[in-house]
Coordinates of C-alpha atoms and ligand atoms in Angstrom, one line a residue:
M1 CA -34.3 26.6 42.9
K2 CA -37.1 25.0 45.0
T3 CA -39.1 22.0 43.7
I4 CA -42.8 21.8 43.8
Y5 CA -44.6 18.6 43.0
T6 CA -48.2 17.7 42.0
C7 CA -49.8 14.5 40.8
F8 CA -52.3 14.3 38.0
C9 CA -54.7 11.5 37.4
T10 CA -56.7 13.0 34.6
D11 CA -57.1 12.3 30.9
V12 CA -58.0 15.9 30.1
I13 CA -56.3 19.2 31.2
H14 CA -58.8 21.8 32.1
E15 CA -58.7 25.3 33.7
G16 CA -58.5 23.7 37.2
H17 CA -55.2 21.9 36.3
I18 CA -53.8 25.1 34.7
N19 CA -54.7 27.0 37.8
I20 CA -52.8 24.6 40.0
L21 CA -49.8 24.7 37.6
N22 CA -49.8 28.6 37.5
H23 CA -49.9 28.6 41.3
A24 CA -47.1 26.0 41.5
R25 CA -44.8 28.0 39.2
Q26 CA -44.6 30.8 41.7
Y27 CA -42.9 28.5 44.2
G28 CA -40.2 26.9 42.0
E29 CA -39.6 24.2 39.4
V30 CA -42.7 22.3 38.7
V31 CA -42.5 18.5 38.7
V32 CA -45.7 16.6 37.7
G33 CA -46.4 13.0 38.5
V34 CA -48.7 11.1 36.2
L35 CA -50.5 8.4 38.2
S36 CA -50.2 5.0 36.6
D37 CA -53.4 3.4 35.2
A38 CA -53.3 0.6 37.8
A39 CA -53.2 3.1 40.7
M40 CA -55.7 5.5 39.1
I41 CA -58.4 2.8 38.8
R42 CA -58.2 2.0 42.5
Y43 CA -60.2 5.1 43.3
N44 CA -60.7 7.3 40.3
R45 CA -62.3 7.1 36.9
F46 CA -61.0 4.6 34.3
P47 CA -58.7 6.4 31.9
T48 CA -60.2 7.0 28.4
I49 CA -56.8 7.5 26.8
S50 CA -53.6 5.4 27.0
F51 CA -51.0 6.1 29.7
Q52 CA -48.6 7.2 27.1
E53 CA -51.1 9.8 25.9
R54 CA -51.7 11.0 29.4
L55 CA -47.9 11.4 29.9
K56 CA -47.5 13.3 26.6
M57 CA -50.4 15.6 27.4
V58 CA -48.7 16.7 30.7
E59 CA -45.2 16.9 29.1
E60 CA -46.6 19.5 26.6
L61 CA -47.6 21.9 29.3
S62 CA -45.4 25.0 29.4
Q63 CA -45.5 25.3 33.2
V64 CA -44.1 21.8 33.7
S65 CA -40.3 21.3 34.0
K66 CA -40.3 17.6 34.5
V67 CA -42.8 14.7 34.3
I68 CA -42.4 11.5 36.3
V69 CA -44.6 8.4 36.7
Q70 CA -46.2 7.9 40.1
E71 CA -46.9 4.2 40.5
D72 CA -48.8 4.3 43.7
I73 CA -51.8 6.3 45.1
M74 CA -49.8 7.1 48.1
Y75 CA -46.8 9.5 47.7
D76 CA -44.1 7.6 49.8
E77 CA -41.9 6.6 46.9
V78 CA -42.1 9.9 45.1
V79 CA -41.4 11.9 48.2
R80 CA -38.5 9.6 49.1
T81 CA -36.8 10.1 45.7
L82 CA -37.8 13.7 44.9
Q83 CA -37.9 15.3 48.3
P84 CA -39.9 18.2 47.0
D85 CA -40.0 21.5 49.0
Y86 CA -43.7 21.8 48.3
I87 CA -46.6 19.5 47.2
I88 CA -49.6 21.2 45.7
H89 CA -53.1 19.9 45.1
G90 CA -56.7 21.0 44.7
D91 CA -58.4 21.3 48.1
N92 CA -61.1 18.7 47.1
W93 CA -59.0 16.0 48.7
K94 CA -59.7 17.4 52.1
Q95 CA -63.0 15.5 52.0
G96 CA -64.0 11.9 51.3
P97 CA -61.8 8.9 50.9
E98 CA -59.1 11.0 49.2
R99 CA -58.4 12.6 52.6
A100 CA -56.3 9.5 53.3
I101 CA -53.9 10.6 50.4
R102 CA -53.7 14.1 51.8
D103 CA -52.9 12.7 55.3
N104 CA -50.2 10.5 53.8
V105 CA -48.7 13.6 52.0
E106 CA -48.9 15.7 55.2
K107 CA -47.1 13.1 57.2
L108 CA -44.3 12.6 54.6
L109 CA -43.7 16.3 54.3
Q110 CA -43.5 16.8 58.1
Q111 CA -40.6 14.4 58.2
Y112 CA -38.3 16.8 56.5
G113 CA -40.1 20.2 56.7
G114 CA -41.8 20.2 53.3
T115 CA -44.9 22.3 52.8
L116 CA -48.3 21.3 51.6
I117 CA -50.3 23.8 49.5
D118 CA -54.0 23.3 48.9
V119 CA -55.5 25.5 46.2
P120 CA -59.2 26.0 45.9
Y121 CA -60.7 23.3 43.6
T122 CA -62.0 24.7 40.4
Y123 CA -65.5 23.4 39.6
N124 CA -67.7 25.4 37.3
E125 CA -70.1 24.8 34.3
Q126 CA -67.2 24.3 31.9
V127 CA -65.4 21.8 34.1
K128 CA -68.6 20.0 34.8
H129 CA -69.2 19.8 31.1
I130 CA -65.8 18.2 30.5
D131 CA -66.4 15.8 33.3
D132 CA -69.8 14.8 31.8
K133 CA -68.2 14.3 28.4
I134 CA -65.6 11.9 29.8
K135 CA -68.3 10.0 31.8
E136 CA -70.4 9.8 28.6
K137 CA -67.4 8.4 26.7
L138 CA -66.8 5.7 29.3
S139 CA -70.4 4.6 29.2
M140 CA -70.4 4.1 25.4
P141 CA -70.7 0.4 24.3
E142 CA -67.2 0.3 22.7
F143 CA -65.4 1.6 25.7
R144 CA -67.4 -0.2 28.3
R145 CA -67.4 -3.6 26.6
R146 CA -63.6 -3.8 26.3
R147 CA -63.0 -2.6 29.8
L148 CA -63.4 -6.0 31.4
R149 CA -60.6 -7.4 29.3
Q150 CA -58.5 -4.4 30.2
L151 CA -59.2 -4.8 33.8
L152 CA -58.1 -8.4 33.7
T153 CA -54.6 -7.3 32.7
M154 CA -54.5 -4.4 35.3
R155 CA -56.1 -5.8 38.5
P156 CA -54.9 -8.8 40.6
I157 CA -58.6 -9.7 40.9
V158 CA -61.6 -7.9 39.3
K159 CA -64.1 -7.1 42.1
T160 CA -67.6 -7.4 40.8
L161 CA -70.8 -6.3 42.7
E162 CA -74.3 -7.4 41.9
V163 CA -76.6 -4.7 40.7
H164 CA -80.3 -4.9 39.5
S165 CA -81.4 -1.2 39.1
G166 CA -80.2 2.3 38.5
I167 CA -79.7 2.9 42.2
T168 CA -77.8 -0.3 42.9
G169 CA -75.7 0.5 39.8
L170 CA -74.9 3.9 41.3
I171 CA -73.7 2.2 44.5
A172 CA -71.4 0.0 42.5
E173 CA -70.2 2.9 40.4
K174 CA -69.6 5.5 43.1
T175 CA -68.6 3.7 46.3
V176 CA -65.0 4.3 47.2
V177 CA -63.6 3.5 50.6
E178 CA -60.5 4.2 52.5
H179 CA -59.4 1.5 54.9
N180 CA -56.0 1.2 56.6
G181 CA -54.6 3.8 54.2
E182 CA -55.7 2.0 51.1
L183 CA -58.4 3.2 48.7
D184 CA -60.6 0.8 46.8
Q185 CA -63.7 0.6 44.6
F186 CA -65.5 -2.1 42.6
D187 CA -64.3 -2.8 39.1
A188 CA -67.4 -4.3 37.5
M189 CA -71.0 -5.1 37.9
W190 CA -72.9 -8.4 37.9
I191 CA -76.5 -8.6 36.6
S192 CA -77.6 -11.6 38.6
S193 CA -80.5 -13.8 37.4
L194 CA -81.3 -14.4 41.1
C195 CA -81.5 -10.7 42.1
D196 CA -83.0 -9.5 38.9
S197 CA -85.8 -12.0 39.4
I198 CA -86.1 -11.2 43.1
A199 CA -86.4 -7.5 42.4
K200 CA -89.5 -8.4 40.3
G201 CA -90.8 -10.8 43.0
K202 CA -90.2 -13.8 40.7
P203 CA -88.4 -17.1 41.1
D204 CA -84.9 -17.6 39.6
I205 CA -86.0 -20.2 37.0
E206 CA -85.4 -18.3 33.7
L207 CA -89.0 -16.9 34.0
V208 CA -88.0 -13.3 33.7
D209 CA -87.6 -13.0 30.0
M210 CA -84.6 -11.6 28.1
T211 CA -86.5 -8.4 27.1
S212 CA -87.0 -7.7 30.8
R213 CA -83.4 -8.6 31.7
F214 CA -82.2 -6.3 28.9
R215 CA -84.3 -3.5 30.4
T216 CA -82.5 -4.0 33.7
I217 CA -79.1 -3.7 31.9
D218 CA -80.3 -0.6 30.2
D219 CA -81.4 1.0 33.5
V220 CA -78.0 0.3 35.0
M221 CA -76.1 1.4 31.9
E222 CA -77.9 4.8 31.8
V223 CA -76.3 5.9 35.1
T224 CA -73.0 4.0 35.2
T225 CA -69.7 3.5 33.3
K226 CA -68.3 0.3 34.8
P227 CA -68.3 -2.9 32.8
I228 CA -71.1 -5.4 33.1
I229 CA -71.0 -9.2 33.4
F230 CA -74.4 -10.7 32.6
D231 CA -75.7 -13.8 34.2
G232 CA -77.2 -15.5 31.1
D233 CA -78.5 -18.6 33.0
T234 CA -78.3 -21.6 30.7
G235 CA -78.2 -19.4 27.7
G236 CA -81.4 -21.1 26.6
L237 CA -81.7 -22.9 23.2
I238 CA -78.6 -22.5 21.1
E239 CA -80.8 -20.9 18.4
H240 CA -81.8 -18.3 20.9
F241 CA -78.4 -17.8 22.6
V242 CA -76.8 -16.5 19.5
Y243 CA -79.3 -13.6 19.4
T244 CA -78.7 -12.9 23.1
V245 CA -74.9 -12.7 22.3
R246 CA -75.5 -10.2 19.6
S247 CA -77.8 -8.1 21.7
L248 CA -75.5 -8.0 24.7
E249 CA -72.5 -7.2 22.5
R250 CA -74.4 -4.3 20.9
M251 CA -75.5 -2.9 24.2
G252 CA -71.9 -2.9 25.5
V253 CA -72.0 -5.7 28.0
S254 CA -68.5 -7.2 28.5
A255 CA -69.3 -10.8 29.2
V256 CA -72.0 -13.3 29.5
I257 CA -71.7 -16.3 31.8
I258 CA -73.8 -19.3 30.9
E259 CA -74.1 -22.4 33.1
D260 CA -74.0 -26.0 32.0
K261 CA -77.6 -26.9 33.0
T262 CA -80.5 -27.8 30.9
G263 CA -84.3 -28.0 31.2
L264 CA -85.9 -26.1 34.1
K265 CA -83.1 -24.2 35.7
K266 CA -83.2 -23.7 39.5
N267 CA -80.8 -21.5 41.5
S268 CA -77.5 -23.3 42.2
L269 CA -77.7 -22.5 45.9
F270 CA -80.5 -25.1 46.1
G271 CA -77.8 -27.7 45.0
T272 CA -79.2 -31.2 45.0
E273 CA -82.2 -30.3 47.1
V274 CA -84.1 -29.8 43.9
M275 CA -84.2 -31.6 40.6
Q276 CA -81.5 -30.0 38.3
T277 CA -80.0 -31.5 35.1
Q278 CA -76.5 -30.9 33.9
D279 CA -76.1 -30.5 30.2
T280 CA -73.8 -32.9 28.2
I281 CA -70.3 -31.7 27.5
E282 CA -70.9 -32.0 23.8
H283 CA -74.1 -30.0 23.7
F284 CA -72.7 -27.2 26.0
C285 CA -69.6 -27.0 23.8
E286 CA -71.9 -26.5 20.8
K287 CA -73.6 -23.6 22.6
I288 CA -70.2 -22.0 23.4
K289 CA -69.0 -22.5 19.8
A290 CA -72.2 -21.0 18.4
G291 CA -71.9 -18.0 20.6
K292 CA -68.3 -17.4 19.7
R293 CA -69.0 -17.8 16.0
T294 CA -71.8 -15.2 16.3
Q295 CA -70.0 -12.4 18.2
L296 CA -68.6 -9.6 16.1
T297 CA -66.1 -7.9 18.4
D298 CA -62.9 -9.3 20.1
S299 CA -63.8 -7.7 23.4
F300 CA -66.9 -9.6 24.3
M301 CA -66.4 -12.7 26.5
I302 CA -68.4 -15.8 26.8
I303 CA -67.6 -17.5 30.1
A304 CA -68.6 -21.1 30.8
R305 CA -70.0 -21.9 34.2
I306 CA -69.5 -25.4 35.6
E307 CA -72.1 -26.8 37.9
S308 CA -70.4 -30.2 38.6
L309 CA -69.5 -29.3 42.2
I310 CA -73.0 -27.9 42.9
L311 CA -74.6 -31.1 41.5
E312 CA -72.0 -33.3 43.4
K313 CA -70.6 -34.8 40.2
G314 CA -67.0 -34.6 41.5
M315 CA -63.8 -32.7 40.8
D316 CA -62.8 -34.9 37.9
D317 CA -66.0 -34.1 36.1
A318 CA -65.5 -30.4 36.8
L319 CA -62.0 -30.4 35.4
K320 CA -62.9 -32.4 32.4
R321 CA -65.6 -29.9 31.6
A322 CA -63.3 -27.0 32.1
R323 CA -60.8 -28.4 29.6
A324 CA -63.6 -29.1 27.1
Y325 CA -65.2 -25.7 27.4
V326 CA -61.9 -23.9 27.0
K327 CA -61.2 -26.0 23.9
A328 CA -64.7 -25.0 22.6
G329 CA -63.6 -21.4 22.8
A330 CA -64.9 -20.2 26.2
D331 CA -63.1 -17.0 27.2
G332 CA -63.2 -17.9 30.9
I333 CA -64.4 -20.5 33.4
M334 CA -66.7 -19.9 36.3
I335 CA -66.6 -22.6 39.0
H336 CA -69.3 -22.7 41.5
S337 CA -69.8 -24.3 44.9
R338 CA -72.3 -24.0 47.7
K339 CA -70.0 -25.4 50.4
E340 CA -69.2 -23.3 53.4
S341 CA -65.5 -24.2 53.1
P342 CA -63.6 -22.9 50.1
S343 CA -61.5 -26.1 49.9
E344 CA -63.2 -27.6 46.8
I345 CA -63.1 -24.3 44.9
L346 CA -59.4 -23.9 45.8
A347 CA -58.6 -27.5 44.8
F348 CA -60.3 -26.9 41.4
C349 CA -58.5 -23.6 40.9
D350 CA -55.1 -25.1 41.8
Q351 CA -55.5 -28.0 39.5
F352 CA -56.9 -25.9 36.6
R353 CA -54.1 -23.3 37.0
S354 CA -51.4 -26.0 36.9
E355 CA -52.7 -27.0 33.4
D356 CA -53.9 -23.6 32.1
K357 CA -52.1 -20.4 33.1
Q358 CA -54.2 -18.1 30.8
T359 CA -57.9 -18.6 30.9
P360 CA -59.6 -16.3 33.4
L361 CA -61.2 -18.0 36.4
V362 CA -64.4 -16.6 38.0
V363 CA -65.8 -17.5 41.4
V364 CA -68.9 -16.5 43.5
P365 CA -68.0 -16.8 47.2
T366 CA -71.6 -16.6 48.6
S367 CA -71.5 -19.6 50.9
Y368 CA -67.7 -19.8 51.4
H369 CA -67.6 -16.1 52.3
S370 CA -64.7 -16.2 54.7
I371 CA -62.2 -16.3 51.8
T372 CA -60.4 -13.1 51.0
E373 CA -59.8 -11.6 47.6
Q374 CA -56.1 -12.0 48.1
E375 CA -56.4 -15.7 48.9
L376 CA -58.5 -16.2 45.8
S377 CA -56.0 -14.3 43.7
E378 CA -53.2 -16.5 45.0
H379 CA -55.1 -19.5 43.8
G380 CA -55.3 -18.1 40.3
V381 CA -58.8 -16.5 40.4
N382 CA -59.2 -13.4 38.2
I383 CA -62.8 -12.3 38.9
V384 CA -64.7 -12.4 42.2
I385 CA -68.4 -11.8 42.0
Y386 CA -70.4 -10.7 45.1
A387 CA -73.5 -12.0 43.6
N388 CA -76.4 -11.1 45.9
Q389 CA -75.2 -9.1 48.9
L390 CA -76.8 -5.8 48.0
T391 CA -80.2 -7.4 47.6
R392 CA -79.8 -9.4 50.8
S393 CA -78.9 -6.3 52.8
A394 CA -81.7 -4.1 51.4
F395 CA -84.5 -6.7 52.0
P396 CA -84.3 -7.0 55.8
A397 CA -83.8 -3.3 56.2
M398 CA -87.0 -2.6 54.2
E399 CA -89.0 -5.3 55.9
Q400 CA -88.0 -4.0 59.4
T401 CA -89.1 -0.5 58.4
A402 CA -92.5 -1.7 57.1
K403 CA -93.0 -3.7 60.4
D404 CA -92.0 -0.7 62.6
I405 CA -94.3 1.7 60.8
L406 CA -97.2 -0.8 61.4
K407 CA -96.2 -1.2 65.0
Y408 CA -95.9 2.5 66.0
H409 CA -98.6 3.9 63.6
R410 CA -96.1 6.6 62.5
A411 CA -92.7 6.9 60.9
Q412 CA -90.7 8.7 63.7
E413 CA -89.2 5.5 65.2
V414 CA -87.7 4.4 61.9
D415 CA -86.5 7.8 60.7
E416 CA -83.2 7.9 62.5
R417 CA -81.9 4.9 60.6
L418 CA -83.0 6.2 57.2
L419 CA -81.0 8.1 54.7
P420 CA -81.7 11.8 55.3
I421 CA -84.1 13.4 52.7
K422 CA -81.4 15.9 51.7
D423 CA -79.0 13.0 50.9
I424 CA -81.5 11.0 48.9
I425 CA -82.5 13.9 46.7
T426 CA -78.8 14.8 46.0
L427 CA -77.8 11.2 45.4
I428 CA -78.7 11.3 41.8
D429 CA -76.7 13.4 39.4
T430 CA -78.6 16.0 37.4
L431 CA -77.7 17.2 34.0
Ligands
SPV1 C1 -77.0 -15.4 40.4 O1 -76.5 -14.5 41.0 O2 -78.1 -15.4 39.8 C2 -76.2 -16.6 40.2 C3 -75.2 -17.0 41.2 O3 -76.4 -17.3 39.2 S1 -76.0 -18.1 42.3 O4 -77.2 -17.5 42.8 O5 -75.0 -18.4 43.4 O6 -76.3 -19.3 41.5
MG2 MG1 -78.1 -16.9 38.2

């Protein structure tokens, strides 16, 4: 009896999967791998049901003889242990980043004369409808809110990209890359006060009001499913902050980060070049406590951001504040720096981690951008936020285009570096 293997990374079985299984059955005994959650979220949708439920769903299929767990996106381990005569998959993996997985399988099979079978991918109204329903479920407040906490247990470091509109949200949502045989995507989105303000042509001084900031969240939420970390600036007055917490929680935002500054807030990247006042430990702890008392779900996180290094108050002050904020109930600590070297951030992380193994650590490597995610993770960082790179990449491109149209009195010279019209009109999903 020959063995035929396929791997499922789905939380619903539809006619496309049945088609693959019916095909597979003709070749021999069908073994199905269920991709682990950790592997699935590297390039695919976040699962809406538990891994055990996904396993059971596949086990119940009559065409399936055996179910195994596939721990990795690439098939090396499975092929080594199972040595299937055939591997079967929908032909959709011939395009896009998933091609790397197909290449991996092809190479592995060649080593011992196994055969790869691509069956035409099933995509019709019904499959699209099932797809839409899962996406809708993932975007619901309950699902989305708790996803950040889930990711913190599943990812070595949660990679977060700044977004400030529907279109930037779609970039964070949909971008998947293949590099050196590895697939990757962003885990979460950051609604930056800086970039939300810049998009509106305003300074980052808590001038853009909460109603407008919530509008941005809503625009992003309408077209995405990934969790949102909201830059709450100082959180404002304690009496106001509690209302913000409730609103964010209700909307399905996963976390708010508030910084320990008071009075007229200026962007941290100005450092001590402008007048900025740090809050007292006591008052900021009161704000954290008030927020924690107000929130209604267990999934929402209030993360305390420490500005001591930005304001050159020293490492001891930063660590003292971290301890106090955690004691006050903060669900995470963000430590910020505007130095080009990551050394002070790493020193903070090492010391903090030696005292506290649990509390999530968040960093924003804008100025110390040479550091890699792996290095950060090795120093105990759990969330990395790329806080403004999308805005900073779009602005010079748009400005140059405006300049060139003025220069040449026509658009031909700029056209070759623009997204083709066909691509821009198909970028957005239609219902
Ligand atoms: C933001 O993105 O608005 C931030 C991070 O608060 S920073 O600009 O580095 O202060
Ligand atoms: Mg900000």
